[in-house]
């Protein structure tokens, strides 16, 4: 895995999380502690595959 950038759902600031700053819960989910407000947040990893390119365009 690599550095993840997510916005915190509590304080809405960006979290830049290096690999040693978050822990995998399962194959798709990681848990991290927000460096700004200290909240424990979970987010989904987007990895290689169907969802890696983001939302489908068109229609
Ligand atoms: Zn936060």
Coordinates of N, CA and C and ligand atoms in Angstrom, one line a residue:
X1 N 0.8 -1.2 0.0 CA 0.0 0.0 0.0 C 0.9 1.2 0.0
X2 N 0.3 2.4 -0.2 CA 1.0 3.6 -0.3 C 0.3 4.7 0.5
X3 N 0.9 5.9 0.4 CA 0.3 7.0 1.1 C -1.1 7.3 0.7
X4 N -2.0 7.4 1.7 CA -3.4 7.6 1.4 C -3.7 9.1 1.7
X5 N -4.5 9.7 0.9 CA -5.0 11.0 1.2 C -6.5 11.0 1.3
X6 N -7.0 11.3 2.5 CA -8.5 11.3 2.7 C -8.8 12.5 3.5
X7 N -10.1 12.9 3.3 CA -10.5 14.0 4.2 C -11.2 13.4 5.4
X8 N -11.0 13.9 6.5 CA -11.5 13.4 7.8 C -13.0 13.7 7.8
X9 N -13.8 12.7 8.1 CA -15.3 12.9 8.2 C -15.7 13.8 9.4
X10 N -14.8 14.0 10.4 CA -15.1 14.7 11.6 C -14.8 16.2 11.4
X11 N -13.5 16.4 11.0 CA -13.1 17.8 10.9 C -12.8 18.3 9.5
X12 N -13.0 17.4 8.6 CA -13.0 17.7 7.1 C -11.6 18.2 6.6
X13 N -10.6 18.0 7.4 CA -9.3 18.4 6.9 C -8.6 17.2 6.2
X14 N -7.7 17.4 5.4 CA -7.1 16.3 4.7 C -6.1 15.6 5.6
X15 N -6.1 14.3 5.5 CA -5.2 13.5 6.2 C -4.2 12.8 5.2
X16 N -3.0 13.1 5.3 CA -2.0 12.4 4.5 C -1.4 11.3 5.4
X17 N -1.7 10.1 5.0 CA -1.4 8.9 5.8 C -0.4 8.0 5.2
X18 N 0.8 8.0 5.8 CA 1.8 7.1 5.3 C 1.4 5.6 5.8
X19 N 2.2 4.7 5.2 CA 1.8 3.3 5.5 C 1.9 2.9 7.0
X20 N 2.7 3.7 7.7 CA 2.8 3.3 9.1 C 1.8 4.1 10.0
X21 N 1.0 4.9 9.3 CA 0.0 5.7 10.1 C -1.4 5.2 9.9
X22 N -1.6 4.1 9.2 CA -2.9 3.5 9.2 C -2.7 2.0 9.2
X23 N -3.8 1.3 9.6 CA -3.7 -0.2 9.7 C -4.8 -0.8 8.9
X24 N -4.5 -1.9 8.2 CA -5.6 -2.6 7.5 C -6.5 -3.3 8.4
X25 N -7.7 -3.2 8.2 CA -8.7 -4.0 8.9 C -9.0 -5.3 8.1
X26 N -9.2 -5.1 6.8 CA -9.3 -6.2 5.9 C -8.8 -5.8 4.6
X27 N -9.1 -6.6 3.6 CA -8.5 -6.4 2.3 C -8.9 -5.0 1.7
X28 N -10.0 -4.5 2.1 CA -10.5 -3.2 1.5 C -10.6 -2.1 2.4
X29 N -10.4 -2.3 3.7 CA -10.7 -1.3 4.7 C -9.5 -1.0 5.5
X30 N -9.2 0.2 5.8 CA -8.2 0.6 6.7 C -8.7 1.5 7.8
X31 N -8.0 1.5 8.9 CA -8.3 2.4 10.0 C -7.2 3.3 10.3
X32 N -7.5 4.6 10.5 CA -6.4 5.5 10.8 C -6.9 6.5 11.9
X33 N -5.9 7.2 12.4 CA -6.3 8.2 13.4 C -6.0 9.6 12.8
X34 N -7.0 10.4 12.8 CA -6.8 11.7 12.2 C -5.8 12.5 13.0
X35 N -4.8 13.0 12.3 CA -3.7 13.8 13.0 C -4.2 15.2 13.5
X36 N -5.4 15.6 13.0 CA -5.9 16.9 13.4 C -6.8 16.9 14.6
X37 N -7.8 16.0 14.5 CA -8.8 16.0 15.6 C -8.7 14.7 16.5
X38 N -7.9 13.8 16.0 CA -7.7 12.6 16.8 C -8.7 11.5 16.7
X39 N -9.7 11.7 15.8 CA -10.7 10.8 15.6 C -10.2 9.5 14.9
X40 N -10.7 8.4 15.3 CA -10.4 7.2 14.6 C -11.4 7.0 13.4
X41 N -10.9 7.0 12.2 CA -11.7 6.9 11.1 C -11.4 5.7 10.3
X42 N -12.4 5.2 9.5 CA -12.2 4.1 8.6 C -12.4 4.5 7.2
X43 N -11.7 4.0 6.3 CA -12.1 4.3 4.9 C -11.7 3.1 4.0
X44 N -12.4 3.1 2.9 CA -12.1 2.0 1.9 C -10.9 2.3 1.1
X45 N -10.2 1.3 0.8 CA -9.1 1.5 -0.1 C -9.6 1.3 -1.6
X46 N -9.1 2.1 -2.5 CA -9.4 1.8 -3.9 C -8.2 1.2 -4.5
X47 N -8.3 0.0 -4.9 CA -7.1 -0.7 -5.4 C -7.3 -0.9 -6.9
X48 N -6.4 -1.7 -7.4 CA -6.5 -2.1 -8.8 C -7.8 -2.7 -9.1
X49 N -8.4 -2.5 -10.2 CA -9.6 -3.2 -10.6 C -10.7 -2.2 -11.1
X50 N -11.9 -2.7 -11.0 CA -13.0 -2.0 -11.7 C -13.2 -0.6 -11.1
X51 N -12.9 -0.4 -9.8 CA -13.2 0.9 -9.2 C -12.0 1.8 -9.2
X52 N -10.9 1.4 -9.8 CA -9.6 2.1 -9.6 C -9.7 3.4 -10.4
X53 N -10.4 3.5 -11.5 CA -10.4 4.7 -12.3 C -11.5 5.7 -11.9
X54 N -12.2 5.4 -10.8 CA -13.2 6.4 -10.3 C -14.5 6.1 -10.9
X55 N -15.4 7.1 -10.7 CA -16.8 6.9 -11.2 C -16.8 6.7 -12.7
X56 N -17.8 6.0 -13.2 CA -17.9 5.8 -14.6 C -18.4 7.1 -15.2
X57 N -17.8 7.4 -16.4 CA -18.2 8.6 -17.1 C -19.3 8.2 -18.1
X58 N -20.1 9.2 -18.5 CA -21.0 9.0 -19.6 C -22.4 8.9 -19.0
X59 N -23.4 8.6 -19.8 CA -24.8 8.6 -19.5 C -25.3 9.9 -19.0
Ligands
LIG1 ZN1 -10.1 15.0 11.9

